[in-house]
Coordinates of C-alpha atoms in Angstrom, one line a residue:
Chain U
X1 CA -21.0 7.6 25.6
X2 CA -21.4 4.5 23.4
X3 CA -24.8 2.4 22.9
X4 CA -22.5 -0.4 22.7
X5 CA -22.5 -2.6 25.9
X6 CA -19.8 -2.6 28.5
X7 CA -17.2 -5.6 27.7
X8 CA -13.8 -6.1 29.5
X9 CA -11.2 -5.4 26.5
X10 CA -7.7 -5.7 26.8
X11 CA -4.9 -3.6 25.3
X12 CA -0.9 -5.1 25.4
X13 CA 1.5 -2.1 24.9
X14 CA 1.5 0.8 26.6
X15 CA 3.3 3.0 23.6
X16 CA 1.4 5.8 21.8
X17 CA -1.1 3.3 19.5
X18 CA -2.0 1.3 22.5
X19 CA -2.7 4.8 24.5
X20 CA -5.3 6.0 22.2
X21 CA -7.2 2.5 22.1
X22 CA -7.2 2.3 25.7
X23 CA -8.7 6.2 26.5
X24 CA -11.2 5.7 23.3
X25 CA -12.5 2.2 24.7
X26 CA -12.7 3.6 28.3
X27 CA -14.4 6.8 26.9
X28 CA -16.6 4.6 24.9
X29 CA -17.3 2.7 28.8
X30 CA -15.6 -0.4 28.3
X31 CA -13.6 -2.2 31.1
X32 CA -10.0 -1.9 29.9
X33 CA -7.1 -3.6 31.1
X34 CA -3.7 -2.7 29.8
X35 CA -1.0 -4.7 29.6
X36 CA 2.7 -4.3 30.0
X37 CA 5.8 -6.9 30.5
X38 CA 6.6 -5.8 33.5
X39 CA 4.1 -3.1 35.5
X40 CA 7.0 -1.6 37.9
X41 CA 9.1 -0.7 35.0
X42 CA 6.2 0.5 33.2
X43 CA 5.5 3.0 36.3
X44 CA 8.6 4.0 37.1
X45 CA 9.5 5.6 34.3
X46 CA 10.1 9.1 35.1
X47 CA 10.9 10.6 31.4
X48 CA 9.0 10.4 27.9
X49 CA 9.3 7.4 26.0
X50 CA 11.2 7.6 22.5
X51 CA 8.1 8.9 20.6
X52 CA 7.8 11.6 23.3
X53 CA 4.8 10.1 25.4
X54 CA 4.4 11.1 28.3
X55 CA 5.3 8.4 31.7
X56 CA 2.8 6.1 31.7
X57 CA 2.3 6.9 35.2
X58 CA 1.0 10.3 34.4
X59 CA -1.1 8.5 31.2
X60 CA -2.7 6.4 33.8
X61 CA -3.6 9.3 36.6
X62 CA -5.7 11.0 33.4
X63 CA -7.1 7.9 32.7
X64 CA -9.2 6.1 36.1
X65 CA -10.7 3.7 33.9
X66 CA -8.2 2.0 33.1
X67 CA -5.6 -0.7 35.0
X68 CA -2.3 -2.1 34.3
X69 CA -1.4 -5.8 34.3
X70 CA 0.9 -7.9 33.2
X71 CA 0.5 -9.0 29.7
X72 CA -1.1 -12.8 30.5
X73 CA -3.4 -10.9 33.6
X74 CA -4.8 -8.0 30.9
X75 CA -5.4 -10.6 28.0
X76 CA -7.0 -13.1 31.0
X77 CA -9.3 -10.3 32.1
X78 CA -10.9 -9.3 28.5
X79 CA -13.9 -11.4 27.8
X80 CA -13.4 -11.5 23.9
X81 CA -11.1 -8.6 22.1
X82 CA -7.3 -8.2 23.1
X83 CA -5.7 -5.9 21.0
X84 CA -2.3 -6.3 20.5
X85 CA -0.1 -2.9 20.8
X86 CA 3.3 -4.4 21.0
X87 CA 5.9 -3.6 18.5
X88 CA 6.0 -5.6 15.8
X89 CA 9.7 -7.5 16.5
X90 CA 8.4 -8.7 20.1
X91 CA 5.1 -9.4 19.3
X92 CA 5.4 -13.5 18.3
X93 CA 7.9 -14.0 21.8
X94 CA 5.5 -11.5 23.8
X95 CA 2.3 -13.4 22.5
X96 CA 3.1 -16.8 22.7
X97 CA 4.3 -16.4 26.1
X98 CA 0.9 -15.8 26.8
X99 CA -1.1 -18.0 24.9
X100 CA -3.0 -19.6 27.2
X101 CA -4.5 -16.5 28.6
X102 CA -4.9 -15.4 24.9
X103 CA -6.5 -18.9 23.5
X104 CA -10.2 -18.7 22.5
X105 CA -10.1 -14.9 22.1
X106 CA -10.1 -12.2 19.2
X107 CA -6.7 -10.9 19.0
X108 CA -6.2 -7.8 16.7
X109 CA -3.1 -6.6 15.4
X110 CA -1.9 -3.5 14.0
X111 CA 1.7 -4.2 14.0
X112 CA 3.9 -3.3 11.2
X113 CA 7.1 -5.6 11.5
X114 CA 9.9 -2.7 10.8
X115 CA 13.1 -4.2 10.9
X116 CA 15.1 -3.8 14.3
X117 CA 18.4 -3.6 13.2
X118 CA 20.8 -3.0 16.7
X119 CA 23.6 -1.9 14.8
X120 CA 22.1 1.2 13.4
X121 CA 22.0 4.6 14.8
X122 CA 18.3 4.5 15.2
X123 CA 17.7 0.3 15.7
X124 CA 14.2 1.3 15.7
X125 CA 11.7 2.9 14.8
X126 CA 12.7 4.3 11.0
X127 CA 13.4 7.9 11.5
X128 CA 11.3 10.5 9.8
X129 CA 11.8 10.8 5.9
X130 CA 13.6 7.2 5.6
X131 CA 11.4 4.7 3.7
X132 CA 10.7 1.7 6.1
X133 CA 12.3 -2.3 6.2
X134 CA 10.3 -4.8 7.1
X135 CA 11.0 -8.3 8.2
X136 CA 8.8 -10.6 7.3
X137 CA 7.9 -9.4 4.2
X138 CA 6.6 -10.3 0.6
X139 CA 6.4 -14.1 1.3
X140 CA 5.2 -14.0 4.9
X141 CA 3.9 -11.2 7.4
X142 CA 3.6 -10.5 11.4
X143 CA -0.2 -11.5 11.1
X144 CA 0.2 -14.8 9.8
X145 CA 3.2 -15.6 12.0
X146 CA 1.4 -14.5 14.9
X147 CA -1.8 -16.8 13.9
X148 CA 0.9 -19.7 13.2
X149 CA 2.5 -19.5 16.2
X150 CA -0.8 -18.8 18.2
X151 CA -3.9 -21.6 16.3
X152 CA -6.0 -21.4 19.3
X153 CA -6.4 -17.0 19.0
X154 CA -8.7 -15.9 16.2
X155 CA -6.4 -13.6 14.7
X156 CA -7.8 -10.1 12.9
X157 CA -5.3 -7.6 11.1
X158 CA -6.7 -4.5 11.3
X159 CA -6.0 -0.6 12.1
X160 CA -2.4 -1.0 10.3
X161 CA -3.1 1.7 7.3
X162 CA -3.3 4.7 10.0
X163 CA -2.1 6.2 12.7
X164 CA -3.6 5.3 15.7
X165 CA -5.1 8.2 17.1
X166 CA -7.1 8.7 13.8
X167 CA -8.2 4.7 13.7
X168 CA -9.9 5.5 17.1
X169 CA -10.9 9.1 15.7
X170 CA -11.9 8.9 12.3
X171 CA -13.7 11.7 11.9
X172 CA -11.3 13.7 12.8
X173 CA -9.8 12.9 9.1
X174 CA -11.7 14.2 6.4
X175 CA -15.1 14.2 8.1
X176 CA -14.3 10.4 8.3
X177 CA -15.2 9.8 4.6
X178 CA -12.4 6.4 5.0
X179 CA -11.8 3.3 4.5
X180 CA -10.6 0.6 7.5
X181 CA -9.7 -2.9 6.3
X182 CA -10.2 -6.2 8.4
X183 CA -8.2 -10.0 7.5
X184 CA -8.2 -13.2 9.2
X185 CA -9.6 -16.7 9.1
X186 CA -12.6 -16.2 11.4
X187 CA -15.3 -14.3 10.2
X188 CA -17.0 -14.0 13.8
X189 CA -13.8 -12.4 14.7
X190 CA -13.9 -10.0 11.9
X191 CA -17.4 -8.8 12.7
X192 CA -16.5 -8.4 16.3
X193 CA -13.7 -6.2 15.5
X194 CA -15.5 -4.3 12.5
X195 CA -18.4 -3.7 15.5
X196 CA -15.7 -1.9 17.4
X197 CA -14.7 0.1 14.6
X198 CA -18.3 1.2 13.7
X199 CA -18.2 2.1 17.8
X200 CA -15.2 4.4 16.7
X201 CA -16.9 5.5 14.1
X202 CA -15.8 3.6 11.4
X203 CA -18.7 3.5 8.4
X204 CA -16.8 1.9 5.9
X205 CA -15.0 -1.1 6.8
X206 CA -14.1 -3.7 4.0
X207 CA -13.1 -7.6 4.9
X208 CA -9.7 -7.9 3.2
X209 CA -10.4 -11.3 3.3
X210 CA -8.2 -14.5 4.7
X211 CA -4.7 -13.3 7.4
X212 CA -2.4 -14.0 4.2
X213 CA -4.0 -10.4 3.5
X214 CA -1.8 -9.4 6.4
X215 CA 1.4 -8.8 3.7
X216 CA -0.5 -6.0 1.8
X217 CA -1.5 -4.4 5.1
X218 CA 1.5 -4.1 6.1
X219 CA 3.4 -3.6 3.1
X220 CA 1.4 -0.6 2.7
X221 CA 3.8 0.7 5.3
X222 CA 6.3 2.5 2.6
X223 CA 3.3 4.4 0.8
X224 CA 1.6 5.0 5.0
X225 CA 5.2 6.6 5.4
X226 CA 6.0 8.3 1.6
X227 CA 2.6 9.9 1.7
X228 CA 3.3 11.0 5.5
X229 CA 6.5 12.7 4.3
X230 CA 4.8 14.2 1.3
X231 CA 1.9 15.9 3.9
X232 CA 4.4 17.1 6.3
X233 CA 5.0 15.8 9.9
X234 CA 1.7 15.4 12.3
X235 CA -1.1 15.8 9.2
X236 CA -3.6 13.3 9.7
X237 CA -4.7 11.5 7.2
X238 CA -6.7 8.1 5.7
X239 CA -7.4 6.2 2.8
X240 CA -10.9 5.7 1.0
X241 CA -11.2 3.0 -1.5
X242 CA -13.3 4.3 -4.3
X243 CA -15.5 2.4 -5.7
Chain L
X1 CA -10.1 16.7 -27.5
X2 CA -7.7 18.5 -25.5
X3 CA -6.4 21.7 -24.8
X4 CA -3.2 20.2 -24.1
X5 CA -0.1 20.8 -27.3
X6 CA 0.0 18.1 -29.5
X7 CA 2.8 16.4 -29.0
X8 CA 5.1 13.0 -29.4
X9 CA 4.7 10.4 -26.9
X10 CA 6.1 6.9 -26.9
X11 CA 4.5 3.9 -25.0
X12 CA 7.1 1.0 -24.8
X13 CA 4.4 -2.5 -25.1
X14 CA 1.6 -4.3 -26.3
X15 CA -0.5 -5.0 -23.0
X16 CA -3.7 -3.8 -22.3
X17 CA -1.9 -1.3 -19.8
X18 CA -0.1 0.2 -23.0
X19 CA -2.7 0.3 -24.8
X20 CA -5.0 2.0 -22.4
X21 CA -2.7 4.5 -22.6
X22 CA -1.6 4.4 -26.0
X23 CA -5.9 4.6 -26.8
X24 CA -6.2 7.7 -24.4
X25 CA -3.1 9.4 -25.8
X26 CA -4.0 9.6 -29.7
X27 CA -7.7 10.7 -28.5
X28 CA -6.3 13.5 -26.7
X29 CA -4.6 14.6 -30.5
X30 CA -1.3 13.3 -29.7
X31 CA 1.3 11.5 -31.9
X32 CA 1.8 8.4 -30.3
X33 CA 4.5 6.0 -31.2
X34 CA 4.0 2.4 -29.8
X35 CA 7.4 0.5 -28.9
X36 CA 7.6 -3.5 -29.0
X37 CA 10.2 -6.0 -29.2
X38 CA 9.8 -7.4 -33.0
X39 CA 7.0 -5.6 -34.7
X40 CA 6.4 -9.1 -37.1
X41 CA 6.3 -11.1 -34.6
X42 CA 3.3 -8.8 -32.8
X43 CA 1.6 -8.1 -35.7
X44 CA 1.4 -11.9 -37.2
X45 CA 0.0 -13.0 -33.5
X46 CA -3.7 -14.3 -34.2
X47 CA -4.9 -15.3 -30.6
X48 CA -5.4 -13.6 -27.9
X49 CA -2.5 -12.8 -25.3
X50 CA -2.7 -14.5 -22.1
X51 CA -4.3 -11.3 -20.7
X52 CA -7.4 -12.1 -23.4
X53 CA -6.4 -8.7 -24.8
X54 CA -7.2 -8.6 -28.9
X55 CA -4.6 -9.6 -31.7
X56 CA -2.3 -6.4 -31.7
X57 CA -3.0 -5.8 -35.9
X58 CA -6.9 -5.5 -34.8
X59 CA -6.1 -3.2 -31.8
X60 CA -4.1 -1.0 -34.5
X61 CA -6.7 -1.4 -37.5
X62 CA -9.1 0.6 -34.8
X63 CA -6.6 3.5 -33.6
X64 CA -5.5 5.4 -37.0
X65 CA -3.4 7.7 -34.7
X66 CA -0.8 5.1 -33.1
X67 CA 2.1 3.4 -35.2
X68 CA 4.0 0.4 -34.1
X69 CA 8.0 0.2 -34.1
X70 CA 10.7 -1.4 -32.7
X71 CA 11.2 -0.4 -28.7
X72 CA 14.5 2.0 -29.8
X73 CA 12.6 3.7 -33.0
X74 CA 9.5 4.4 -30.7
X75 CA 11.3 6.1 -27.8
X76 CA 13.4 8.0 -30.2
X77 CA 10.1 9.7 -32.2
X78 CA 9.5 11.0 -28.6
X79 CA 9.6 14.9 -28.1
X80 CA 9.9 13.7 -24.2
X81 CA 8.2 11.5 -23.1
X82 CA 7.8 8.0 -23.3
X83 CA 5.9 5.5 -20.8
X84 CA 7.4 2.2 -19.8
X85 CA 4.5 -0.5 -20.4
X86 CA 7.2 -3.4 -20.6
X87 CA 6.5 -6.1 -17.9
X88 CA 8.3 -6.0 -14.9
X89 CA 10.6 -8.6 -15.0
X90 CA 12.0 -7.5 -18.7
X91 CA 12.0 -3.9 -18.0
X92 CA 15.7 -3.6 -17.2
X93 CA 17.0 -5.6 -19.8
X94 CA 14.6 -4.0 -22.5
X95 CA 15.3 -0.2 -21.2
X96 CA 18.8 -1.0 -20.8
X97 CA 19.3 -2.1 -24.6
X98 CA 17.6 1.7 -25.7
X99 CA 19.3 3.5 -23.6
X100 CA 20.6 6.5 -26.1
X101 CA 17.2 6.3 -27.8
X102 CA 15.6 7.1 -24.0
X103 CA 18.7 9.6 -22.9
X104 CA 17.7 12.7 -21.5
X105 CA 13.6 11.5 -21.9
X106 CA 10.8 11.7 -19.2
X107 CA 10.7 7.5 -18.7
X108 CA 6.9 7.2 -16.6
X109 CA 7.1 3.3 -15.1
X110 CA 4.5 1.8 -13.8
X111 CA 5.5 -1.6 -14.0
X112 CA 5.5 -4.0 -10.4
X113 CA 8.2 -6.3 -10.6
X114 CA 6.0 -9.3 -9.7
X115 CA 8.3 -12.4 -9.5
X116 CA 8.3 -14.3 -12.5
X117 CA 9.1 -18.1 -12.1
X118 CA 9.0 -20.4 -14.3
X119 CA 8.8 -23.1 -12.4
X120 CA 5.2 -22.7 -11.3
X121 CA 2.0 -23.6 -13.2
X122 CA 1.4 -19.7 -13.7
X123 CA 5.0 -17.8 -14.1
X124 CA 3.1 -14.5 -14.4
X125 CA 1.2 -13.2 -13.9
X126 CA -0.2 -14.0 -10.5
X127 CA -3.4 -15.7 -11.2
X128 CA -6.4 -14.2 -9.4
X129 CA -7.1 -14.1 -6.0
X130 CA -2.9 -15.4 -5.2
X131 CA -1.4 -12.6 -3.3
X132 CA 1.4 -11.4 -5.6
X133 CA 5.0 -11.5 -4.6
X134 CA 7.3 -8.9 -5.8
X135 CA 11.5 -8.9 -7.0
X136 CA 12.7 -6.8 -6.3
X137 CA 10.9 -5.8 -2.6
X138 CA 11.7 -3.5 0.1
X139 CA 15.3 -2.6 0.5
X140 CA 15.1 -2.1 -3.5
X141 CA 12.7 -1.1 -6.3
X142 CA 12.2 -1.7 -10.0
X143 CA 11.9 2.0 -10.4
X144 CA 15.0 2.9 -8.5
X145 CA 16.5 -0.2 -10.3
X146 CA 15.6 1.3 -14.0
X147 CA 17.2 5.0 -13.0
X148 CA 20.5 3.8 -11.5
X149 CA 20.4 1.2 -15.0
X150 CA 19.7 4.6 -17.1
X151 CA 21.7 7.6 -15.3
X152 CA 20.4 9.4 -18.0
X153 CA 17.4 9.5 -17.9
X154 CA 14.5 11.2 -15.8
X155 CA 12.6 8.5 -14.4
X156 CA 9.2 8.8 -12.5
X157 CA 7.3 6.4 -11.1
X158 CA 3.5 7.0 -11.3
X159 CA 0.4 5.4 -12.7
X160 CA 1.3 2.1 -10.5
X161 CA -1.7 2.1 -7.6
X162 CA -4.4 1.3 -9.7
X163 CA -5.6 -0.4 -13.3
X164 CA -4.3 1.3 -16.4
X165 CA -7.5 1.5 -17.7
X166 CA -8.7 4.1 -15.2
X167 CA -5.7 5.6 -15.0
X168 CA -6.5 7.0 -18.5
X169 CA -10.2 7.3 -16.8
X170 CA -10.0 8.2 -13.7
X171 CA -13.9 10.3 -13.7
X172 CA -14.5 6.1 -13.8
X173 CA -13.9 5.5 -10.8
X174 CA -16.0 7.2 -7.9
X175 CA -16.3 10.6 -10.5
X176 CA -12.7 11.4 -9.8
X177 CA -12.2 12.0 -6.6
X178 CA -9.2 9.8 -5.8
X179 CA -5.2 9.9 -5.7
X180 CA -2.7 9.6 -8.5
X181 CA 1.1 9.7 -7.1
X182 CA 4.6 10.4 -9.1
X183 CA 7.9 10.0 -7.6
X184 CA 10.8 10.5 -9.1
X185 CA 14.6 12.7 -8.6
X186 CA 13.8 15.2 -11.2
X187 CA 11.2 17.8 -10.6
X188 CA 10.9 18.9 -13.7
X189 CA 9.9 15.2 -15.2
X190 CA 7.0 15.1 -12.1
X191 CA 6.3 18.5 -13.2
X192 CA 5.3 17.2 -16.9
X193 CA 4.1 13.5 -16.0
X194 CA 1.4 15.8 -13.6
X195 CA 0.6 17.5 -16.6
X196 CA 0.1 14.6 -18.9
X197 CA -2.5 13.0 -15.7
X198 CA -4.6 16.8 -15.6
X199 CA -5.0 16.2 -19.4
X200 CA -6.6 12.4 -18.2
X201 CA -8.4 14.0 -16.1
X202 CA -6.9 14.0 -12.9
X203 CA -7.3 16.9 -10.0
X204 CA -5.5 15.3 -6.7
X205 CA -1.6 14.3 -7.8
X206 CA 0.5 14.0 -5.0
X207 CA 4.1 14.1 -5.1
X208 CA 5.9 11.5 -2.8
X209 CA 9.1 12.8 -3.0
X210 CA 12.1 11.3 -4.7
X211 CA 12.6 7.5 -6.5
X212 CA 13.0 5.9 -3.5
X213 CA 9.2 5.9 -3.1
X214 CA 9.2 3.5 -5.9
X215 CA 9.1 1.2 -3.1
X216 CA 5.7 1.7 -1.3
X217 CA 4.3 2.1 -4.7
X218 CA 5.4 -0.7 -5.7
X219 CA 4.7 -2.7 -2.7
X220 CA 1.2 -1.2 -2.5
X221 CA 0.7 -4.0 -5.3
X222 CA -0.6 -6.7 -2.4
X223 CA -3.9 -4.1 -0.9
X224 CA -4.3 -3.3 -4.6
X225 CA -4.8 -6.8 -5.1
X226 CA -6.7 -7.7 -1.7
X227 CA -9.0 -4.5 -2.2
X228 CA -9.3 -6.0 -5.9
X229 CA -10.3 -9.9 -4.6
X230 CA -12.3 -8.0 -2.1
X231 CA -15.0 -5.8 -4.7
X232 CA -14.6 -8.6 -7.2
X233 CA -13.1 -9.0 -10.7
X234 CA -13.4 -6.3 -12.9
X235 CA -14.1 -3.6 -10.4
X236 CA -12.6 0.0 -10.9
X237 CA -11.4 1.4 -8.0
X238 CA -8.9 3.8 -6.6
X239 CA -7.8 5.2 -3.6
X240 CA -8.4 9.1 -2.3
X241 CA -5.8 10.1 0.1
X242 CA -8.4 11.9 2.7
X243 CA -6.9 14.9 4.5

């Protein structure tokens, strides 16, 4: 248990990343409220989802302190920090179809925007040993469209350099001798978010500064994936800037 | 001095980057051959280059062991290898136009193809704290762009995450203990480029597979910079890969 005090946090997605936010924060004692487009769909799945998690049904039975809403009733129910699990090419519909419940609060976003491409074999997500596309890119990214389309939400881009279960888990990498990187325009926001990372276990978090940092956090994607390849499938692993 | 064999190596320009390694090269007992476009023109410049990097003839007057030729005569004194310090947006041209002087070499790049546009105040480079954008980006990089322009040649991409000037240093930085990366088709090349970073001083080089990795090195330019903006100018840093 966490000396941090109980909040009410939300979590949108109910894939993998947004999985190992929600146990962590509910391990940690928070209030967490999960949200999914469409709750009877979410729970009626009876098979593993393409990255092989299990039915979120089952998730959920392992997990009592946590609930399933729809997306505006899970970011209505968090008092500050939504964090934002959905994949990067639904996030800006999926978000600003719920900006009103999202307005005022500290959204963060981990979202790399891979390309969805329908007309491939695998439209998404890159398959294992293919370098990664990413639309926006370069010029633009998913964290400064997302705070564009969304100027009441005080948006932070964070967790995007690592797999999830090591973000909420870094010790688990190296002893946890890492470094997690915050951006955005609100500096209240960032500290919120880097408190819940020091909860996590975080002890070095550096402020990336402004959300047009979002591009290099998520261009980092192709060296996230060529180092993943080099280490071999499931090897955990971070990045420490030293300094 | 080092153990290592003396040997010919060619760096192809005049930067600080070149020069770094150019510097690190003839202290480590090697013969090193310095390429550059018009060796008048670089030798009767006067003022500093836009980098504030020292007239070239008062760089040379203070390294007895380096000689300065034309691009073509420098990569052909090379035994095998020769490192590509030409900026990005000439490197193709420039490599291109050598190409039988750099046939069947070990070509190192670590050039990132930040746009260069003439039309802005600052063409290039990217003045500080302006999140660099990159041509080529994503579905193409300047290091896959150089191998397919020089079939002929064994390209590998390395030296590209961090300052040239640590990457002849890297005990610098944190004592050492951080990631250099090569990428590149021919295993061999990696295989000597690896060598060539152990004589630096380097003990964690990690292979990230073939040139197609160019990309996420390449595109790791924006956190290089963000991290850079971040710690402030002039601060050395790398980054560990922690597993």
């Amino acid at each position: 248990m966490s000396p941090t005090k109980r909040t009410k946090i939300a979590v949108l997605g109910t894939g993998g990343g947004g999985r190992a936010h929600a146990a962590k924060l509910a391990e940690l004692g928070h209030e967490v409220h999960v949200g999914t487009r469409d709750v009877d769909a979410t729970l009626a799945r009876t098979e593993p989802d393409m990255m092989g998690n299990v039915p979120y049904k089952e998730w959920l039975a392992d997990h009592p302190g946590v609930t399933l809403l729809p997306f505006a009733e899970a970011a209505a129910a968090a008092d500050r920090i939504v964090i934002n699990g959905i994949d990067g090419h639904n996030a800006v519909a999926a978000l600003t179809g719920i900006a009103d419940a999202l307005s005022g609060k500290v959204l963060v976003d981990y979202a790399v925007p891979y390309i969805y491409n329908p007309e491939l074999e695998h439209p998404w997500p890159t398959p294992w040993g293919v370098m990664p596309k990413l639309d926006p890119c370069d010029s633009d990214s998913l964290g400064e469209q997302i705070q564009r389309a969304l100027p009441g939400v005080r948006v932070v881009k964070s967790f995007v350099t690592q797999e999830q279960e090591t973000v909420v888990d870094p010790k688990a990498v190296g002893g946890g001798d890492h470094t997690m990187f915050v951006a955005g325009e609100d500096a209240d926001a960032k500290k919120a978010v880097t408190e819940l990372l020091t909860a996590y276990g975080w002890s070095d978090v550096l402020d990336l500064g402004g959300i047009v940092s979002s591009r290099g956090m998520e261009m980092y994607a192709g060296m996230h994936s060529a180092i993943g390849f080099a280490l071999g499938f499931g090897t955990p692993f971070g990045v420490k800037v030293v300094r």
